[in-house]
């Protein structure tokens, strides 16, 4: 079974703090993703990575950065947390598939509910 | 670009009622289509998928058929249970590595 784990289920941080959200997958997937989920807005892609040390901006990268030093681990960093970053954060992974990419679903972690006060 | 539009909720049904959640898409080429489910307090799980036109995905009593002529992938279940209460997301994946999601439909099933 594919397993995607996230370091925390619930996190409370103060405005201005630096926040690290960690995601680990155990299926040797090339691609990893970070989303945020907000009521009425669905899932929005923050960043994704298609290889170690490679990253691409998603739809809402402002205020976030990412790090991928090892294939199995993808970190989301909030450099200076703000209250508008209070949200549910979801990590996902999928195999790469050049030409077959469309066949593969994404596997999601359980999510981290972050509250910034 | 690619996009997904699904019916807005919330949807409230009684147990054993018939469920339809509409999903239409816009895409170039031949995307794969997915339905994901999110139970309260959890991440998303794949419910079913279809990778080419006229394919029917099915799982746990849910079905959806990939209709290229109407660009639709509606989710159906003949008899819902309280345990089906969740948020349902329609999604597509084209040639890129990214999924495009609809905004989600919250389903509540009452006993």
mmCIF file of C-alpha atoms in Angstrom:
data_model
loop_
_atom_site.group_PDB
_atom_site.id
_atom_site.type_symbol
_atom_site.label_atom_id
_atom_site.label_comp_id
_atom_site.label_asym_id
_atom_site.label_seq_id
_atom_site.Cartn_x
_atom_site.Cartn_y
_atom_site.Cartn_z
ATOM 1 C CA UNK A 1 0.000 0.000 0.000
ATOM 2 C CA UNK A 2 1.146 3.471 -0.846
ATOM 3 C CA UNK A 3 1.621 5.534 2.226
ATOM 4 C CA UNK A 4 1.942 9.286 2.434
ATOM 5 C CA UNK A 5 2.501 10.650 5.916
ATOM 6 C CA UNK A 6 2.522 14.190 7.218
ATOM 7 C CA UNK A 7 4.416 15.219 10.317
ATOM 8 C CA UNK A 8 1.488 16.725 12.225
ATOM 9 C CA UNK A 9 -2.287 16.454 12.088
ATOM 10 C CA UNK A 10 -2.817 19.713 13.967
ATOM 11 C CA UNK A 11 -0.484 22.652 14.409
ATOM 12 C CA UNK A 12 -0.906 26.016 16.100
ATOM 13 C CA UNK A 13 1.631 28.749 15.386
ATOM 14 C CA UNK A 14 1.959 32.452 16.052
ATOM 15 C CA UNK A 15 2.078 35.179 13.428
ATOM 16 C CA UNK A 16 5.617 35.711 12.191
ATOM 17 C CA UNK A 17 6.881 32.250 13.116
ATOM 18 C CA UNK A 18 8.695 30.079 10.590
ATOM 19 C CA UNK A 19 6.703 26.902 10.029
ATOM 20 C CA UNK A 20 7.827 23.608 8.529
ATOM 21 C CA UNK A 21 5.353 21.023 7.260
ATOM 22 C CA UNK A 22 6.896 17.676 6.384
ATOM 23 C CA UNK A 23 5.628 15.020 4.013
ATOM 24 C CA UNK A 24 7.096 11.566 3.423
ATOM 25 C CA UNK A 25 6.055 8.932 0.892
ATOM 26 C CA UNK A 26 7.244 5.352 0.787
ATOM 27 C CA UNK A 27 6.554 4.393 -2.844
ATOM 28 C CA UNK A 28 9.538 5.897 -4.605
ATOM 29 C CA UNK A 29 7.306 8.388 -6.431
ATOM 30 C CA UNK A 30 9.008 11.072 -8.473
ATOM 31 C CA UNK A 31 6.312 13.721 -8.106
ATOM 32 C CA UNK A 32 5.175 15.340 -4.893
ATOM 33 C CA UNK A 33 2.673 18.133 -4.319
ATOM 34 C CA UNK A 34 1.519 20.563 -1.673
ATOM 35 C CA UNK A 35 -2.067 21.853 -1.662
ATOM 36 C CA UNK A 36 -4.099 23.977 0.645
ATOM 37 C CA UNK A 37 -7.781 23.341 1.127
ATOM 38 C CA UNK A 38 -10.218 26.060 2.138
ATOM 39 C CA UNK A 39 -14.024 25.990 2.330
ATOM 40 C CA UNK A 40 -15.607 27.080 -0.940
ATOM 41 C CA UNK A 41 -12.262 27.156 -2.730
ATOM 42 C CA UNK A 42 -11.496 23.457 -3.001
ATOM 43 C CA UNK A 43 -7.867 22.391 -3.363
ATOM 44 C CA UNK A 44 -5.313 24.842 -4.626
ATOM 45 C CA UNK A 45 -1.815 23.820 -5.665
ATOM 46 C CA UNK A 46 0.979 25.639 -3.849
ATOM 47 C CA UNK A 47 4.122 23.935 -5.196
ATOM 48 C CA UNK A 48 5.108 20.672 -6.705
ATOM 49 C CA UNK A 49 8.334 18.817 -7.282
ATOM 50 C CA UNK A 50 9.111 16.321 -10.010
ATOM 51 C CA UNK A 51 12.548 15.306 -8.790
ATOM 52 C CA UNK A 52 15.025 15.854 -6.000
ATOM 53 C CA UNK A 53 15.968 19.541 -5.751
ATOM 54 C CA UNK A 54 13.465 20.391 -8.501
ATOM 55 C CA UNK A 55 10.373 22.471 -7.850
ATOM 56 C CA UNK A 56 7.719 24.384 -9.705
ATOM 57 C CA UNK A 57 5.274 26.987 -8.526
ATOM 58 C CA UNK A 58 1.650 26.090 -8.455
ATOM 59 C CA UNK A 59 -1.300 28.442 -8.436
ATOM 60 C CA UNK A 60 -0.685 30.141 -5.072
ATOM 61 C CA UNK A 61 3.037 30.056 -4.171
ATOM 62 C CA UNK A 62 3.214 33.468 -2.497
ATOM 63 C CA UNK A 63 4.306 33.268 1.114
ATOM 64 C CA UNK A 64 5.532 29.674 0.767
ATOM 65 C CA UNK A 65 8.705 27.882 -0.203
ATOM 66 C CA UNK A 66 9.563 24.196 -0.508
ATOM 67 C CA UNK A 67 12.505 21.881 -0.133
ATOM 68 C CA UNK A 68 13.153 18.453 -1.624
ATOM 69 C CA UNK A 69 16.541 17.121 -0.602
ATOM 70 C CA UNK A 70 15.544 13.451 -0.727
ATOM 71 C CA UNK A 71 13.173 11.700 -3.070
ATOM 72 C CA UNK A 72 10.818 10.543 -0.333
ATOM 73 C CA UNK A 73 10.528 13.850 1.529
ATOM 74 C CA UNK A 74 8.934 17.151 0.504
ATOM 75 C CA UNK A 75 8.789 20.048 2.925
ATOM 76 C CA UNK A 76 6.564 23.110 2.820
ATOM 77 C CA UNK A 77 7.937 26.195 4.544
ATOM 78 C CA UNK A 78 6.033 29.249 5.679
ATOM 79 C CA UNK A 79 8.805 31.812 6.104
ATOM 80 C CA UNK A 80 6.726 34.137 8.266
ATOM 81 C CA UNK A 81 3.325 32.711 9.082
ATOM 82 C CA UNK A 82 0.309 34.955 8.754
ATOM 83 C CA UNK A 83 -3.298 34.487 9.811
ATOM 84 C CA UNK A 84 -4.432 34.126 6.189
ATOM 85 C CA UNK A 85 -2.345 30.957 5.997
ATOM 86 C CA UNK A 86 -4.644 29.239 8.462
ATOM 87 C CA UNK A 87 -5.835 26.278 6.435
ATOM 88 C CA UNK A 88 -5.734 22.538 5.839
ATOM 89 C CA UNK A 89 -2.533 21.511 4.045
ATOM 90 C CA UNK A 90 -2.466 18.340 2.003
ATOM 91 C CA UNK A 91 0.533 16.561 0.556
ATOM 92 C CA UNK A 92 0.300 14.127 -2.363
ATOM 93 C CA UNK A 93 2.576 11.995 -4.501
ATOM 94 C CA UNK A 94 2.380 10.203 -7.820
ATOM 95 C CA UNK A 95 4.698 8.336 -10.146
ATOM 96 C CA UNK A 96 6.018 10.195 -13.159
ATOM 97 C CA UNK A 97 4.824 8.788 -16.413
ATOM 98 C CA UNK A 98 5.973 10.683 -19.489
ATOM 99 C CA UNK A 99 3.127 9.988 -21.839
ATOM 100 C CA UNK A 100 1.405 7.790 -19.309
ATOM 101 C CA UNK A 101 1.128 10.522 -16.726
ATOM 102 C CA UNK A 102 -2.618 10.780 -17.135
ATOM 103 C CA UNK A 103 -3.125 7.217 -15.986
ATOM 104 C CA UNK A 104 -1.809 7.744 -12.483
ATOM 105 C CA UNK A 105 -3.835 9.064 -9.593
ATOM 106 C CA UNK A 106 -2.345 11.082 -6.769
ATOM 107 C CA UNK A 107 -1.992 9.575 -3.307
ATOM 108 C CA UNK A 108 -2.762 11.908 -0.440
ATOM 109 C CA UNK A 109 -1.588 12.219 3.119
ATOM 110 C CA UNK A 110 -4.048 12.783 5.992
ATOM 111 C CA UNK A 111 -3.536 16.536 6.042
ATOM 112 C CA UNK A 112 -2.226 19.069 8.534
ATOM 113 C CA UNK A 113 -4.666 21.573 9.941
ATOM 114 C CA UNK A 114 -2.624 24.695 10.623
ATOM 115 C CA UNK A 115 -3.924 27.555 12.729
ATOM 116 C CA UNK A 116 -1.961 30.802 12.829
ATOM 117 C CA UNK A 117 -2.913 33.116 15.676
ATOM 118 C CA UNK B 1 -6.502 25.537 -19.824
ATOM 119 C CA UNK B 2 -8.034 22.495 -18.198
ATOM 120 C CA UNK B 3 -10.869 22.994 -15.749
ATOM 121 C CA UNK B 4 -13.466 21.052 -13.789
ATOM 122 C CA UNK B 5 -16.903 22.227 -12.750
ATOM 123 C CA UNK B 6 -18.916 20.217 -10.264
ATOM 124 C CA UNK B 7 -22.246 20.885 -8.696
ATOM 125 C CA UNK B 8 -22.091 22.967 -5.588
ATOM 126 C CA UNK B 9 -23.399 21.579 -2.399
ATOM 127 C CA UNK B 10 -24.220 20.918 0.159
ATOM 128 C CA UNK B 11 -26.318 17.919 -0.768
ATOM 129 C CA UNK B 12 -28.490 16.331 1.911
ATOM 130 C CA UNK B 13 -30.180 12.986 1.333
ATOM 131 C CA UNK B 14 -31.968 10.346 3.326
ATOM 132 C CA UNK B 15 -30.472 6.898 3.634
ATOM 133 C CA UNK B 16 -31.182 4.665 0.584
ATOM 134 C CA UNK B 17 -31.807 7.653 -1.694
ATOM 135 C CA UNK B 18 -30.272 7.895 -5.164
ATOM 136 C CA UNK B 19 -27.241 10.144 -5.514
ATOM 137 C CA UNK B 20 -25.998 12.100 -8.503
ATOM 138 C CA UNK B 21 -23.190 14.630 -8.313
ATOM 139 C CA UNK B 22 -22.606 16.353 -11.631
ATOM 140 C CA UNK B 23 -19.142 16.996 -13.002
ATOM 141 C CA UNK B 24 -18.199 18.527 -16.347
ATOM 142 C CA UNK B 25 -14.771 19.330 -17.637
ATOM 143 C CA UNK B 26 -12.861 21.326 -20.203
ATOM 144 C CA UNK B 27 -9.626 19.859 -21.468
ATOM 145 C CA UNK B 28 -7.482 19.476 -24.519
ATOM 146 C CA UNK B 29 -6.582 16.001 -25.607
ATOM 147 C CA UNK B 30 -7.674 12.937 -23.692
ATOM 148 C CA UNK B 31 -7.500 13.444 -19.952
ATOM 149 C CA UNK B 32 -8.062 10.856 -17.269
ATOM 150 C CA UNK B 33 -10.906 11.579 -14.872
ATOM 151 C CA UNK B 34 -11.116 10.869 -11.146
ATOM 152 C CA UNK B 35 -13.461 11.061 -8.223
ATOM 153 C CA UNK B 36 -11.867 11.517 -4.820
ATOM 154 C CA UNK B 37 -13.633 11.307 -1.464
ATOM 155 C CA UNK B 38 -12.664 13.056 1.769
ATOM 156 C CA UNK B 39 -14.188 11.721 4.972
ATOM 157 C CA UNK B 40 -14.350 14.079 7.955
ATOM 158 C CA UNK B 41 -10.918 14.847 9.363
ATOM 159 C CA UNK B 42 -9.048 12.871 6.717
ATOM 160 C CA UNK B 43 -7.109 13.386 3.504
ATOM 161 C CA UNK B 44 -8.412 12.555 0.039
ATOM 162 C CA UNK B 45 -8.819 8.992 -1.135
ATOM 163 C CA UNK B 46 -9.294 7.877 -4.706
ATOM 164 C CA UNK B 47 -12.859 6.617 -5.143
ATOM 165 C CA UNK B 48 -12.790 5.694 -8.835
ATOM 166 C CA UNK B 49 -11.248 6.669 -12.128
ATOM 167 C CA UNK B 50 -11.642 6.349 -15.896
ATOM 168 C CA UNK B 51 -8.843 6.808 -18.363
ATOM 169 C CA UNK B 52 -10.601 6.880 -21.737
ATOM 170 C CA UNK B 53 -13.940 7.725 -23.290
ATOM 171 C CA UNK B 54 -16.853 5.397 -22.415
ATOM 172 C CA UNK B 55 -14.911 3.821 -19.555
ATOM 173 C CA UNK B 56 -16.950 3.293 -16.409
ATOM 174 C CA UNK B 57 -15.200 3.574 -13.087
ATOM 175 C CA UNK B 58 -16.821 1.890 -10.109
ATOM 176 C CA UNK B 59 -16.098 1.297 -6.434
ATOM 177 C CA UNK B 60 -18.104 0.821 -3.220
ATOM 178 C CA UNK B 61 -21.381 1.049 -5.158
ATOM 179 C CA UNK B 62 -20.421 4.350 -6.808
ATOM 180 C CA UNK B 63 -20.167 4.648 -10.592
ATOM 181 C CA UNK B 64 -19.141 7.276 -13.113
ATOM 182 C CA UNK B 65 -18.921 7.056 -16.894
ATOM 183 C CA UNK B 66 -16.459 9.077 -18.974
ATOM 184 C CA UNK B 67 -18.643 10.817 -21.577
ATOM 185 C CA UNK B 68 -16.535 12.614 -24.121
ATOM 186 C CA UNK B 69 -19.502 13.860 -26.152
ATOM 187 C CA UNK B 70 -20.910 15.739 -23.163
ATOM 188 C CA UNK B 71 -17.520 16.253 -21.423
ATOM 189 C CA UNK B 72 -19.009 14.840 -18.241
ATOM 190 C CA UNK B 73 -18.134 12.392 -15.477
ATOM 191 C CA UNK B 74 -21.151 12.359 -13.162
ATOM 192 C CA UNK B 75 -20.938 10.372 -9.936
ATOM 193 C CA UNK B 76 -23.903 8.113 -9.069
ATOM 194 C CA UNK B 77 -24.904 5.716 -6.358
ATOM 195 C CA UNK B 78 -28.166 3.867 -6.230
ATOM 196 C CA UNK B 79 -28.629 3.742 -2.469
ATOM 197 C CA UNK B 80 -26.562 5.960 -0.186
ATOM 198 C CA UNK B 81 -25.671 5.146 3.409
ATOM 199 C CA UNK B 82 -24.894 7.361 6.378
ATOM 200 C CA UNK B 83 -21.260 6.291 6.031
ATOM 201 C CA UNK B 84 -21.124 7.935 2.571
ATOM 202 C CA UNK B 85 -21.287 11.361 4.193
ATOM 203 C CA UNK B 86 -18.152 13.105 2.957
ATOM 204 C CA UNK B 87 -16.857 15.684 0.518
ATOM 205 C CA UNK B 88 -16.515 14.485 -3.075
ATOM 206 C CA UNK B 89 -14.054 15.978 -5.559
ATOM 207 C CA UNK B 90 -14.025 15.521 -9.306
ATOM 208 C CA UNK B 91 -10.599 15.881 -10.932
ATOM 209 C CA UNK B 92 -8.851 15.501 -14.239
ATOM 210 C CA UNK B 93 -5.295 14.892 -15.287
ATOM 211 C CA UNK B 94 -4.080 15.679 -18.766
ATOM 212 C CA UNK B 95 -0.589 15.305 -20.126
ATOM 213 C CA UNK B 96 1.047 17.233 -17.316
ATOM 214 C CA UNK B 97 1.833 15.945 -13.867
ATOM 215 C CA UNK B 98 -0.819 18.075 -12.217
ATOM 216 C CA UNK B 99 -4.376 17.273 -11.226
ATOM 217 C CA UNK B 100 -7.095 19.853 -11.732
ATOM 218 C CA UNK B 101 -9.816 19.660 -9.074
ATOM 219 C CA UNK B 102 -13.384 20.809 -8.831
ATOM 220 C CA UNK B 103 -14.348 22.709 -5.699
ATOM 221 C CA UNK B 104 -15.900 19.745 -3.972
ATOM 222 C CA UNK B 105 -19.446 18.753 -3.041
ATOM 223 C CA UNK B 106 -20.348 18.041 0.553
ATOM 224 C CA UNK B 107 -22.788 15.160 0.973
ATOM 225 C CA UNK B 108 -24.697 14.523 4.176
ATOM 226 C CA UNK B 109 -26.784 11.375 4.473
ATOM 227 C CA UNK B 110 -29.353 11.262 7.269
ATOM 228 C CA UNK B 111 -30.660 8.028 8.788
#
